[in-house]
PDB file of C-alpha atoms in Angstrom:
ATOM      1  CA  MET A   8     -61.067  40.303 -22.048  1.00 45.00           C
ATOM      2  CA  THR A   9     -58.858  39.919 -25.094  1.00 49.00           C
ATOM      3  CA  SER A  10     -55.560  37.987 -25.032  1.00 50.00           C
ATOM      4  CA  LEU A  11     -52.322  39.767 -25.824  1.00 48.00           C
ATOM      5  CA  PRO A  12     -50.829  38.971 -29.198  1.00 49.00           C
ATOM      6  CA  SER A  13     -47.759  36.711 -29.191  1.00 49.00           C
ATOM      7  CA  ARG A  14     -44.378  38.226 -29.964  1.00 50.00           C
ATOM      8  CA  PRO A  15     -43.160  37.735 -33.491  1.00 50.00           C
ATOM      9  CA  GLY A  16     -40.953  34.648 -33.834  1.00 48.00           C
ATOM     10  CA  THR A  17     -42.223  32.932 -30.645  1.00 50.00           C
ATOM     11  CA  THR A  18     -44.789  30.248 -30.028  1.00 53.00           C
ATOM     12  CA  ALA A  19     -46.731  29.182 -26.977  1.00 51.00           C
ATOM     13  CA  GLY A  20     -44.930  25.810 -26.869  1.00 61.00           C
ATOM     14  CA  ALA A  21     -41.397  27.253 -26.796  1.00 69.00           C
ATOM     15  CA  PRO A  22     -40.845  26.759 -22.998  1.00 72.00           C
ATOM     16  CA  GLN A  23     -41.983  23.159 -23.246  1.00 77.00           C
ATOM     17  CA  THR A  24     -39.632  22.598 -26.187  1.00 80.00           C
ATOM     18  CA  ARG A  25     -36.689  24.030 -24.227  1.00 77.00           C
ATOM     19  CA  ARG A  26     -37.434  21.770 -21.233  1.00 78.00           C
ATOM     20  CA  THR A  27     -37.600  18.745 -23.516  1.00 79.00           C
ATOM     21  CA  THR A  28     -34.277  19.712 -25.105  1.00 79.00           C
ATOM     22  CA  ARG A  29     -32.619  20.100 -21.693  1.00 80.00           C
ATOM     23  CA  ARG A  30     -33.925  16.691 -20.576  1.00 81.00           C
ATOM     24  CA  ARG A  31     -32.566  15.053 -23.705  1.00 80.00           C
ATOM     25  CA  SER A  32     -29.220  16.789 -23.216  1.00 80.00           C
ATOM     26  CA  ARG A  33     -28.992  15.613 -19.597  1.00 82.00           C
ATOM     27  CA  ARG A  34     -29.966  12.096 -20.675  1.00 83.00           C
ATOM     28  CA  ARG A  35     -27.198  12.054 -23.294  1.00 84.00           C
ATOM     29  CA  GLU A  36     -24.674  13.315 -20.732  1.00 83.00           C
ATOM     30  CA  SER A  37     -25.758  10.630 -18.266  1.00 83.00           C
ATOM     31  CA  LEU A  38     -25.426   7.900 -20.891  1.00 84.00           C
ATOM     32  CA  THR A  39     -21.992   9.233 -21.888  1.00 85.00           C
ATOM     33  CA  ALA A  40     -20.830   9.294 -18.261  1.00 83.00           C
ATOM     34  CA  LEU A  41     -22.193   5.782 -17.715  1.00 85.00           C
ATOM     35  CA  GLY A  42     -20.350   4.526 -20.765  1.00 87.00           C
ATOM     36  CA  MET A  43     -17.088   6.066 -19.575  1.00 87.00           C
ATOM     37  CA  VAL A  44     -17.228   4.620 -16.036  1.00 87.00           C
ATOM     38  CA  SER A  45     -18.641   1.223 -16.987  1.00 88.00           C
ATOM     39  CA  PRO A  46     -15.210  -0.372 -17.767  1.00 88.00           C
ATOM     40  CA  ALA A  47     -13.864   0.691 -14.375  1.00 89.00           C
ATOM     41  CA  VAL A  48     -17.018  -0.492 -12.610  1.00 88.00           C
ATOM     42  CA  PHE A  49     -16.859  -3.825 -14.440  1.00 91.00           C
ATOM     43  CA  LEU A  50     -13.224  -4.392 -13.468  1.00 91.00           C
ATOM     44  CA  LEU A  51     -13.949  -3.363  -9.872  1.00 89.00           C
ATOM     45  CA  LEU A  52     -16.789  -5.861  -9.665  1.00 90.00           C
ATOM     46  CA  LEU A  53     -14.781  -8.600 -11.377  1.00 89.00           C
ATOM     47  CA  PHE A  54     -11.544  -8.304  -9.423  1.00 87.00           C
ATOM     48  CA  PHE A  55     -12.679  -6.906  -6.062  1.00 85.00           C
ATOM     49  CA  VAL A  56     -16.355  -7.180  -5.176  1.00 87.00           C
ATOM     50  CA  ILE A  57     -16.952 -10.705  -6.499  1.00 89.00           C
ATOM     51  CA  PRO A  58     -13.730 -12.164  -4.969  1.00 85.00           C
ATOM     52  CA  VAL A  59     -14.544 -10.581  -1.596  1.00 85.00           C
ATOM     53  CA  VAL A  60     -18.060 -12.011  -1.640  1.00 88.00           C
ATOM     54  CA  LEU A  61     -16.761 -15.440  -2.701  1.00 87.00           C
ATOM     55  CA  ALA A  62     -14.067 -15.398  -0.005  1.00 86.00           C
ATOM     56  CA  PHE A  63     -16.646 -14.539   2.623  1.00 88.00           C
ATOM     57  CA  ALA A  64     -18.931 -17.347   1.453  1.00 89.00           C
ATOM     58  CA  LEU A  65     -16.185 -19.981   1.078  1.00 88.00           C
ATOM     59  CA  ALA A  66     -14.786 -19.224   4.542  1.00 89.00           C
ATOM     60  CA  PHE A  67     -17.773 -21.063   6.031  1.00 90.00           C
ATOM     61  CA  THR A  68     -17.413 -24.173   3.849  1.00 89.00           C
ATOM     62  CA  ASN A  69     -14.976 -27.054   3.385  1.00 87.00           C
ATOM     63  CA  ALA A  70     -14.398 -26.131  -0.268  1.00 85.00           C
ATOM     64  CA  ARG A  71     -11.274 -27.433  -1.982  1.00 86.00           C
ATOM     65  CA  LEU A  72      -9.652 -26.136  -5.142  1.00 80.00           C
ATOM     66  CA  VAL A  73     -10.022 -29.475  -6.948  1.00 80.00           C
ATOM     67  CA  SER A  74     -12.475 -31.932  -5.448  1.00 76.00           C
ATOM     68  CA  PRO A  75     -15.000 -34.411  -6.863  1.00 80.00           C
ATOM     69  CA  THR A  76     -17.440 -33.607  -4.032  1.00 81.00           C
ATOM     70  CA  PRO A  77     -19.263 -30.294  -3.744  1.00 83.00           C
ATOM     71  CA  ALA A  78     -18.471 -27.885  -0.918  1.00 81.00           C
ATOM     72  CA  GLU A  79     -20.478 -28.223   2.273  1.00 84.00           C
ATOM     73  CA  PHE A  80     -21.384 -25.601   4.828  1.00 87.00           C
ATOM     74  CA  THR A  81     -19.271 -26.105   7.977  1.00 87.00           C
ATOM     75  CA  GLY A  82     -20.098 -22.969   9.932  1.00 85.00           C
ATOM     76  CA  LEU A  83     -17.219 -21.671  12.074  1.00 89.00           C
ATOM     77  CA  GLN A  84     -15.104 -24.816  11.776  1.00 90.00           C
ATOM     78  CA  ASN A  85     -12.416 -23.102   9.670  1.00 89.00           C
ATOM     79  CA  PHE A  86     -12.089 -20.323  12.223  1.00 90.00           C
ATOM     80  CA  ARG A  87     -11.800 -22.823  15.077  1.00 91.00           C
ATOM     81  CA  THR A  88      -9.042 -24.590  13.178  1.00 90.00           C
ATOM     82  CA  LEU A  89      -7.364 -21.244  12.560  1.00 89.00           C
ATOM     83  CA  LEU A  90      -7.333 -20.418  16.281  1.00 89.00           C
ATOM     84  CA  ASP A  91      -5.551 -23.729  16.968  1.00 89.00           C
ATOM     85  CA  ASP A  92      -3.053 -23.345  14.111  1.00 89.00           C
ATOM     86  CA  PRO A  93       0.449 -22.433  15.440  1.00 92.00           C
ATOM     87  CA  LEU A  94       1.607 -21.510  11.925  1.00 92.00           C
ATOM     88  CA  PHE A  95      -1.065 -18.805  11.739  1.00 92.00           C
ATOM     89  CA  TYR A  96       0.184 -17.173  14.930  1.00 92.00           C
ATOM     90  CA  LYS A  97       3.754 -17.350  13.666  1.00 93.00           C
ATOM     91  CA  SER A  98       2.696 -15.834  10.340  1.00 93.00           C
ATOM     92  CA  LEU A  99       0.786 -13.122  12.164  1.00 92.00           C
ATOM     93  CA  ARG A 100       3.810 -12.344  14.343  1.00 93.00           C
ATOM     94  CA  ASN A 101       6.090 -12.159  11.291  1.00 94.00           C
ATOM     95  CA  THR A 102       3.638  -9.866   9.509  1.00 93.00           C
ATOM     96  CA  PHE A 103       3.396  -7.455  12.424  1.00 92.00           C
ATOM     97  CA  TYR A 104       7.178  -7.553  12.863  1.00 94.00           C
ATOM     98  CA  PHE A 105       7.694  -6.631   9.214  1.00 95.00           C
ATOM     99  CA  ALA A 106       5.109  -3.837   9.370  1.00 92.00           C
ATOM    100  CA  ALA A 107       6.380  -2.438  12.680  1.00 93.00           C
ATOM    101  CA  VAL A 108       9.869  -1.996  11.216  1.00 95.00           C
ATOM    102  CA  VAL A 109       9.047  -1.024   7.628  1.00 94.00           C
ATOM    103  CA  VAL A 110       6.362   1.600   8.297  1.00 92.00           C
ATOM    104  CA  PRO A 111       8.444   4.054  10.380  1.00 92.00           C
ATOM    105  CA  LEU A 112      11.729   3.241   8.628  1.00 94.00           C
ATOM    106  CA  GLN A 113      10.478   3.607   5.076  1.00 94.00           C
ATOM    107  CA  GLY A 114       8.260   6.588   5.878  1.00 92.00           C
ATOM    108  CA  GLY A 115      11.016   8.420   7.757  1.00 93.00           C
ATOM    109  CA  LEU A 116      13.704   7.710   5.179  1.00 94.00           C
ATOM    110  CA  ALA A 117      11.387   8.796   2.377  1.00 93.00           C
ATOM    111  CA  LEU A 118      10.735  12.071   4.186  1.00 93.00           C
ATOM    112  CA  VAL A 119      14.469  12.696   4.610  1.00 91.00           C
ATOM    113  CA  LEU A 120      15.067  12.067   0.910  1.00 91.00           C
ATOM    114  CA  ALA A 121      12.140  14.332  -0.008  1.00 90.00           C
ATOM    115  CA  LEU A 122      13.592  17.146   2.101  1.00 89.00           C
ATOM    116  CA  LEU A 123      16.948  16.698   0.393  1.00 87.00           C
ATOM    117  CA  VAL A 124      15.643  16.677  -3.178  1.00 87.00           C
ATOM    118  CA  ASN A 125      13.221  19.526  -2.452  1.00 85.00           C
ATOM    119  CA  ALA A 126      16.146  21.936  -2.240  1.00 77.00           C
ATOM    120  CA  LYS A 127      16.645  24.214  -5.222  1.00 75.00           C
ATOM    121  CA  LEU A 128      20.081  22.968  -6.207  1.00 73.00           C
ATOM    122  CA  LYS A 129      21.679  22.171  -9.524  1.00 75.00           C
ATOM    123  CA  GLY A 130      21.384  18.509 -10.503  1.00 73.00           C
ATOM    124  CA  VAL A 131      18.648  17.691  -7.980  1.00 78.00           C
ATOM    125  CA  ASN A 132      16.476  16.131 -10.715  1.00 79.00           C
ATOM    126  CA  PHE A 133      19.180  13.511 -11.249  1.00 80.00           C
ATOM    127  CA  PHE A 134      18.901  12.355  -7.642  1.00 78.00           C
ATOM    128  CA  ARG A 135      15.105  12.325  -7.825  1.00 80.00           C
ATOM    129  CA  THR A 136      15.358   9.943 -10.771  1.00 82.00           C
ATOM    130  CA  VAL A 137      17.958   7.726  -9.111  1.00 82.00           C
ATOM    131  CA  TYR A 138      15.900   7.364  -5.933  1.00 83.00           C
ATOM    132  CA  PHE A 139      12.779   6.504  -7.943  1.00 84.00           C
ATOM    133  CA  ILE A 140      14.337   3.902 -10.282  1.00 85.00           C
ATOM    134  CA  PRO A 141      13.774   0.900  -7.936  1.00 86.00           C
ATOM    135  CA  VAL A 142      10.051   1.710  -7.781  1.00 86.00           C
ATOM    136  CA  VAL A 143       9.519   1.211 -11.517  1.00 87.00           C
ATOM    137  CA  THR A 144      11.338  -2.128 -11.402  1.00 86.00           C
ATOM    138  CA  SER A 145       9.218  -5.230 -10.871  1.00 88.00           C
ATOM    139  CA  MET A 146       9.293  -6.575  -7.316  1.00 90.00           C
ATOM    140  CA  VAL A 147       9.929 -10.061  -8.683  1.00 91.00           C
ATOM    141  CA  VAL A 148      12.991  -8.842 -10.601  1.00 91.00           C
ATOM    142  CA  VAL A 149      14.259  -6.935  -7.563  1.00 92.00           C
ATOM    143  CA  SER A 150      13.720  -9.969  -5.335  1.00 92.00           C
ATOM    144  CA  LEU A 151      15.645 -12.237  -7.722  1.00 93.00           C
ATOM    145  CA  LEU A 152      18.491  -9.728  -7.898  1.00 93.00           C
ATOM    146  CA  TRP A 153      18.758  -9.424  -4.119  1.00 93.00           C
ATOM    147  CA  THR A 154      18.531 -13.195  -3.721  1.00 92.00           C
ATOM    148  CA  PHE A 155      21.818 -13.487  -5.589  1.00 92.00           C
ATOM    149  CA  MET A 156      23.296 -10.583  -3.651  1.00 92.00           C
ATOM    150  CA  TYR A 157      22.370 -12.187  -0.315  1.00 92.00           C
ATOM    151  CA  GLN A 158      24.082 -15.492  -1.091  1.00 90.00           C
ATOM    152  CA  LYS A 159      27.017 -16.655   1.019  1.00 88.00           C
ATOM    153  CA  THR A 160      29.422 -15.564  -1.703  1.00 87.00           C
ATOM    154  CA  GLY A 161      27.205 -12.739  -2.945  1.00 87.00           C
ATOM    155  CA  LEU A 162      27.826  -9.039  -3.342  1.00 90.00           C
ATOM    156  CA  VAL A 163      26.591  -8.077   0.132  1.00 89.00           C
ATOM    157  CA  ASN A 164      29.027 -10.355   1.951  1.00 89.00           C
ATOM    158  CA  GLU A 165      31.808  -9.351  -0.422  1.00 90.00           C
ATOM    159  CA  LEU A 166      31.241  -5.685   0.438  1.00 90.00           C
ATOM    160  CA  ILE A 167      31.207  -6.465   4.153  1.00 88.00           C
ATOM    161  CA  SER A 168      34.458  -8.364   3.809  1.00 88.00           C
ATOM    162  CA  GLN A 169      36.087  -5.574   1.809  1.00 89.00           C
ATOM    163  CA  LEU A 170      34.949  -2.806   4.167  1.00 87.00           C
ATOM    164  CA  THR A 171      36.181  -4.688   7.261  1.00 86.00           C
ATOM    165  CA  LEU A 172      39.448  -5.781   5.587  1.00 84.00           C
ATOM    166  CA  GLY A 173      38.405  -9.416   5.837  1.00 81.00           C
ATOM    167  CA  VAL A 174      37.750  -9.332   9.584  1.00 84.00           C
ATOM    168  CA  VAL A 175      33.947  -9.792   9.306  1.00 83.00           C
ATOM    169  CA  HIS A 176      32.298 -12.337   7.029  1.00 84.00           C
ATOM    170  CA  GLY A 177      28.583 -11.998   6.431  1.00 84.00           C
ATOM    171  CA  PRO A 178      26.144 -14.855   7.098  1.00 87.00           C
ATOM    172  CA  ASP A 179      24.037 -16.780   4.633  1.00 88.00           C
ATOM    173  CA  TRP A 180      21.329 -14.153   4.941  1.00 91.00           C
ATOM    174  CA  LEU A 181      18.287 -15.926   3.525  1.00 92.00           C
ATOM    175  CA  ASN A 182      19.054 -19.347   5.034  1.00 91.00           C
ATOM    176  CA  ASN A 183      19.461 -18.089   8.590  1.00 90.00           C
ATOM    177  CA  PRO A 184      16.243 -17.693  10.660  1.00 90.00           C
ATOM    178  CA  SER A 185      17.665 -14.691  12.513  1.00 92.00           C
ATOM    179  CA  THR A 186      18.704 -12.755   9.398  1.00 92.00           C
ATOM    180  CA  ALA A 187      16.163 -13.774   6.742  1.00 93.00           C
ATOM    181  CA  MET A 188      13.413 -11.325   7.754  1.00 94.00           C
ATOM    182  CA  PRO A 189      15.805  -8.369   8.347  1.00 94.00           C
ATOM    183  CA  ALA A 190      17.263  -9.026   4.882  1.00 94.00           C
ATOM    184  CA  ILE A 191      13.796  -8.881   3.325  1.00 94.00           C
ATOM    185  CA  ILE A 192      13.001  -5.734   5.313  1.00 94.00           C
ATOM    186  CA  PHE A 193      16.133  -3.963   4.073  1.00 94.00           C
ATOM    187  CA  MET A 194      15.422  -4.889   0.455  1.00 94.00           C
ATOM    188  CA  SER A 195      11.748  -3.870   0.717  1.00 93.00           C
ATOM    189  CA  VAL A 196      12.593  -0.464   2.172  1.00 93.00           C
ATOM    190  CA  TRP A 197      15.187   0.120  -0.547  1.00 92.00           C
ATOM    191  CA  GLN A 198      12.703  -0.763  -3.254  1.00 91.00           C
ATOM    192  CA  GLY A 199       9.712   1.227  -1.973  1.00 90.00           C
ATOM    193  CA  VAL A 200      11.245   4.328  -0.439  1.00 92.00           C
ATOM    194  CA  GLY A 201      11.340   6.201  -3.763  1.00 90.00           C
ATOM    195  CA  PHE A 202       7.578   6.072  -4.241  1.00 91.00           C
ATOM    196  CA  HIS A 203       6.812   7.617  -0.865  1.00 91.00           C
ATOM    197  CA  MET A 204       9.605  10.127  -1.390  1.00 91.00           C
ATOM    198  CA  VAL A 205       7.593  11.452  -4.330  1.00 91.00           C
ATOM    199  CA  ILE A 206       4.443  11.629  -2.183  1.00 92.00           C
ATOM    200  CA  TRP A 207       6.278  13.545   0.547  1.00 92.00           C
ATOM    201  CA  LEU A 208       7.799  15.816  -2.113  1.00 91.00           C
ATOM    202  CA  ALA A 209       4.362  16.638  -3.489  1.00 89.00           C
ATOM    203  CA  GLY A 210       3.203  17.532   0.013  1.00 90.00           C
ATOM    204  CA  LEU A 211       6.242  19.722   0.639  1.00 90.00           C
ATOM    205  CA  GLN A 212       5.589  21.723  -2.506  1.00 88.00           C
ATOM    206  CA  THR A 213       2.047  22.582  -1.358  1.00 89.00           C
ATOM    207  CA  ILE A 214       3.275  24.427   1.747  1.00 88.00           C
ATOM    208  CA  PRO A 215       3.135  28.209   1.136  1.00 88.00           C
ATOM    209  CA  GLN A 216       6.555  29.829   0.915  1.00 86.00           C
ATOM    210  CA  ASP A 217       5.218  32.799   2.875  1.00 88.00           C
ATOM    211  CA  LEU A 218       5.330  30.684   6.026  1.00 87.00           C
ATOM    212  CA  TYR A 219       9.015  29.930   5.524  1.00 84.00           C
ATOM    213  CA  GLU A 220       9.761  33.576   4.811  1.00 85.00           C
ATOM    214  CA  ALA A 221       8.000  34.609   8.006  1.00 88.00           C
ATOM    215  CA  ALA A 222       9.963  31.991   9.941  1.00 85.00           C
ATOM    216  CA  ASP A 223      13.239  33.304   8.474  1.00 85.00           C
ATOM    217  CA  ILE A 224      12.331  36.850   9.500  1.00 86.00           C
ATOM    218  CA  ASP A 225      11.758  35.597  13.056  1.00 83.00           C
ATOM    219  CA  GLY A 226      15.180  33.957  13.011  1.00 84.00           C
ATOM    220  CA  ALA A 227      13.869  30.375  13.226  1.00 84.00           C
ATOM    221  CA  THR A 228      16.376  27.546  12.957  1.00 87.00           C
ATOM    222  CA  ARG A 229      15.959  24.666  10.492  1.00 87.00           C
ATOM    223  CA  TRP A 230      14.567  22.408  13.220  1.00 89.00           C
ATOM    224  CA  VAL A 231      12.065  25.059  14.332  1.00 89.00           C
ATOM    225  CA  ARG A 232      10.995  25.594  10.722  1.00 89.00           C
ATOM    226  CA  PHE A 233      10.482  21.852  10.272  1.00 88.00           C
ATOM    227  CA  ARG A 234       8.599  21.443  13.547  1.00 88.00           C
ATOM    228  CA  TYR A 235       6.235  24.389  13.267  1.00 88.00           C
ATOM    229  CA  VAL A 236       5.922  24.899   9.499  1.00 88.00           C
ATOM    230  CA  THR A 237       6.838  21.778   7.532  1.00 89.00           C
ATOM    231  CA  TRP A 238       5.444  19.040   9.757  1.00 88.00           C
ATOM    232  CA  PRO A 239       2.012  20.662  10.352  1.00 87.00           C
ATOM    233  CA  GLY A 240       1.776  21.379   6.625  1.00 88.00           C
ATOM    234  CA  LEU A 241       2.239  17.679   5.872  1.00 89.00           C
ATOM    235  CA  ARG A 242      -0.736  16.521   7.974  1.00 87.00           C
ATOM    236  CA  THR A 243      -2.778  15.149   5.060  1.00 87.00           C
ATOM    237  CA  THR A 244       0.292  13.783   3.274  1.00 89.00           C
ATOM    238  CA  ARG A 245       1.598  11.863   6.280  1.00 87.00           C
ATOM    239  CA  THR A 246      -1.822  10.268   6.833  1.00 86.00           C
ATOM    240  CA  PHE A 247      -1.826   9.010   3.248  1.00 88.00           C
ATOM    241  CA  VAL A 248       1.789   7.809   3.445  1.00 90.00           C
ATOM    242  CA  LEU A 249       1.226   6.051   6.769  1.00 88.00           C
ATOM    243  CA  ILE A 250      -1.849   4.170   5.590  1.00 86.00           C
ATOM    244  CA  THR A 251      -0.398   3.146   2.205  1.00 89.00           C
ATOM    245  CA  ILE A 252       2.863   1.878   3.711  1.00 91.00           C
ATOM    246  CA  THR A 253       0.947  -0.058   6.367  1.00 89.00           C
ATOM    247  CA  ILE A 254      -1.345  -1.767   3.866  1.00 87.00           C
ATOM    248  CA  ALA A 255       1.612  -2.640   1.619  1.00 89.00           C
ATOM    249  CA  ALA A 256       3.594  -3.978   4.585  1.00 91.00           C
ATOM    250  CA  PHE A 257       0.752  -6.193   5.778  1.00 90.00           C
ATOM    251  CA  SER A 258       0.377  -7.517   2.212  1.00 88.00           C
ATOM    252  CA  LEU A 259       3.950  -8.855   2.083  1.00 90.00           C
ATOM    253  CA  PHE A 260       4.035 -11.773  -0.345  1.00 91.00           C
ATOM    254  CA  ALA A 261       6.163 -11.399  -3.489  1.00 91.00           C
ATOM    255  CA  GLN A 262       9.472 -11.008  -1.646  1.00 92.00           C
ATOM    256  CA  VAL A 263       8.810 -14.047   0.520  1.00 93.00           C
ATOM    257  CA  SER A 264       7.581 -16.172  -2.381  1.00 92.00           C
ATOM    258  CA  VAL A 265      10.649 -15.446  -4.499  1.00 92.00           C
ATOM    259  CA  MET A 266      13.411 -15.234  -1.902  1.00 92.00           C
ATOM    260  CA  THR A 267      12.636 -17.661   0.944  1.00 92.00           C
ATOM    261  CA  GLN A 268       9.340 -19.483   0.275  1.00 91.00           C
ATOM    262  CA  GLY A 269       8.435 -18.802   3.899  1.00 89.00           C
ATOM    263  CA  GLY A 270      11.599 -20.313   5.359  1.00 86.00           C
ATOM    264  CA  PRO A 271      13.879 -21.002   6.965  1.00 90.00           C
ATOM    265  CA  LEU A 272      11.790 -22.663   9.691  1.00 90.00           C
ATOM    266  CA  ASP A 273       8.801 -20.446   8.795  1.00 89.00           C
ATOM    267  CA  SER A 274      10.719 -17.363   9.960  1.00 91.00           C
ATOM    268  CA  THR A 275       9.489 -15.333   6.968  1.00 93.00           C
ATOM    269  CA  THR A 276       6.036 -16.844   6.492  1.00 93.00           C
ATOM    270  CA  THR A 277       3.379 -14.113   6.468  1.00 92.00           C
ATOM    271  CA  VAL A 278      -0.403 -14.262   6.632  1.00 92.00           C
ATOM    272  CA  VAL A 279      -0.804 -13.567   2.918  1.00 92.00           C
ATOM    273  CA  TYR A 280       1.818 -16.152   1.993  1.00 93.00           C
ATOM    274  CA  GLN A 281       0.169 -18.743   4.251  1.00 91.00           C
ATOM    275  CA  ALA A 282      -3.238 -18.028   2.709  1.00 91.00           C
ATOM    276  CA  VAL A 283      -1.890 -18.441  -0.841  1.00 90.00           C
ATOM    277  CA  GLN A 284      -0.036 -21.633   0.021  1.00 91.00           C
ATOM    278  CA  THR A 285      -3.068 -23.062   1.803  1.00 90.00           C
ATOM    279  CA  GLY A 286      -5.419 -22.211  -1.031  1.00 87.00           C
ATOM    280  CA  TYR A 287      -3.267 -23.295  -3.998  1.00 87.00           C
ATOM    281  CA  ALA A 288      -0.517 -25.655  -2.840  1.00 87.00           C
ATOM    282  CA  GLN A 289      -2.681 -27.468  -0.264  1.00 87.00           C
ATOM    283  CA  GLN A 290      -5.927 -26.773  -2.205  1.00 87.00           C
ATOM    284  CA  GLN A 291      -7.846 -25.933   0.992  1.00 88.00           C
ATOM    285  CA  THR A 292      -9.858 -23.090  -0.490  1.00 89.00           C
ATOM    286  CA  GLY A 293     -12.292 -22.777   2.403  1.00 90.00           C
ATOM    287  CA  TYR A 294      -9.562 -22.592   5.034  1.00 90.00           C
ATOM    288  CA  ALA A 295      -7.553 -20.126   2.935  1.00 91.00           C
ATOM    289  CA  SER A 296     -10.650 -17.941   2.625  1.00 90.00           C
ATOM    290  CA  ALA A 297     -11.010 -17.957   6.411  1.00 91.00           C
ATOM    291  CA  ILE A 298      -7.383 -16.814   6.759  1.00 91.00           C
ATOM    292  CA  SER A 299      -7.961 -14.052   4.213  1.00 89.00           C
ATOM    293  CA  LEU A 300     -11.128 -12.910   5.960  1.00 89.00           C
ATOM    294  CA  VAL A 301      -9.410 -12.666   9.340  1.00 89.00           C
ATOM    295  CA  PHE A 302      -6.498 -10.857   7.708  1.00 88.00           C
ATOM    296  CA  PHE A 303      -8.878  -8.373   6.071  1.00 87.00           C
ATOM    297  CA  VAL A 304     -10.497  -7.574   9.405  1.00 88.00           C
ATOM    298  CA  LEU A 305      -7.092  -7.067  11.060  1.00 87.00           C
ATOM    299  CA  VAL A 306      -5.816  -4.726   8.343  1.00 85.00           C
ATOM    300  CA  LEU A 307      -9.086  -2.788   8.373  1.00 86.00           C
ATOM    301  CA  ALA A 308      -8.889  -2.388  12.154  1.00 87.00           C
ATOM    302  CA  VAL A 309      -5.266  -1.179  12.008  1.00 84.00           C
ATOM    303  CA  SER A 310      -6.082   1.287   9.214  1.00 81.00           C
ATOM    304  CA  LEU A 311      -9.056   2.684  11.139  1.00 84.00           C
ATOM    305  CA  VAL A 312      -6.933   3.117  14.269  1.00 83.00           C
ATOM    306  CA  GLN A 313      -4.268   4.905  12.244  1.00 77.00           C
ATOM    307  CA  ARG A 314      -6.872   7.131  10.647  1.00 77.00           C
ATOM    308  CA  PHE A 315      -8.305   7.975  14.069  1.00 79.00           C
ATOM    309  CA  LEU A 316      -4.913   8.797  15.563  1.00 75.00           C
ATOM    310  CA  THR A 317      -3.886  10.983  12.618  1.00 72.00           C
ATOM    311  CA  ARG A 318      -7.213  12.780  12.215  1.00 70.00           C
ATOM    312  CA  GLU A 319      -7.399  16.552  12.212  1.00 65.00           C
ATOM    313  CA  LYS A 320      -8.239  17.719  15.717  1.00 61.00           C
ATOM    314  CA  ASP A 321     -10.264  20.844  16.342  1.00 51.00           C
TER     315      ASP A 321
END
């Protein structure tokens, strides 16, 4: 049997050459992709993975920030101390109080603003910008500004006095245990509502207009349109908004650190603020790590419960 002659311009090793070329091309693409993601992976390891591992390890030791003696393994001693610490329970109560008020208030107000600026009216872009300006301002700067406004002779009390014709005089907001946390809540909602307004607005603009047109043909009122068209269409958006507001609320620190330093009488001390103060001011790194670990578990549990309750049901 005689073999067939090869076609002109081809060789027997051409398929092998093409496979080798494809492998080299895939290898170059893999190396390029690895080079592009390596900075992000490095920063993630440096600022997230390594600190989490260190916090977990230090939580079971008596480590101090500055100490001539090395850290020793103490087992669950830090967690036993934490369970007997009245300040931790007060911080936990303040944190949940802040989150319980801020999450529905900020989320609901942001949705109302998003519905307002979603209308096709002249000059609506101006209001979108105005509502978003506090978000791009540093929380430290905002906290300092509101600290002056909340003073006994500050702008807030002056407005109250002017609006009530001098009948009502506002309190010293940040030095009163009953008004310090509400004052921080009001300022925090004002500062963060613009960000979630944008998120709601993005969700609103993904809802097909055909659904609204069909609702108009059926003679649906605005409330019926919102209940049966808008709200179901925002299922994914509201899950994202709910979880992000909750995590931010549980992480309350900057406002407290700048405005009240946890006072008066620990009425604004939060878990994060207590952990930072314990770890840096008191230099009890091991105990602060235990607080952070417990806080992480609590936030994770709350986020998982929220995700379960807002899941898409068949």
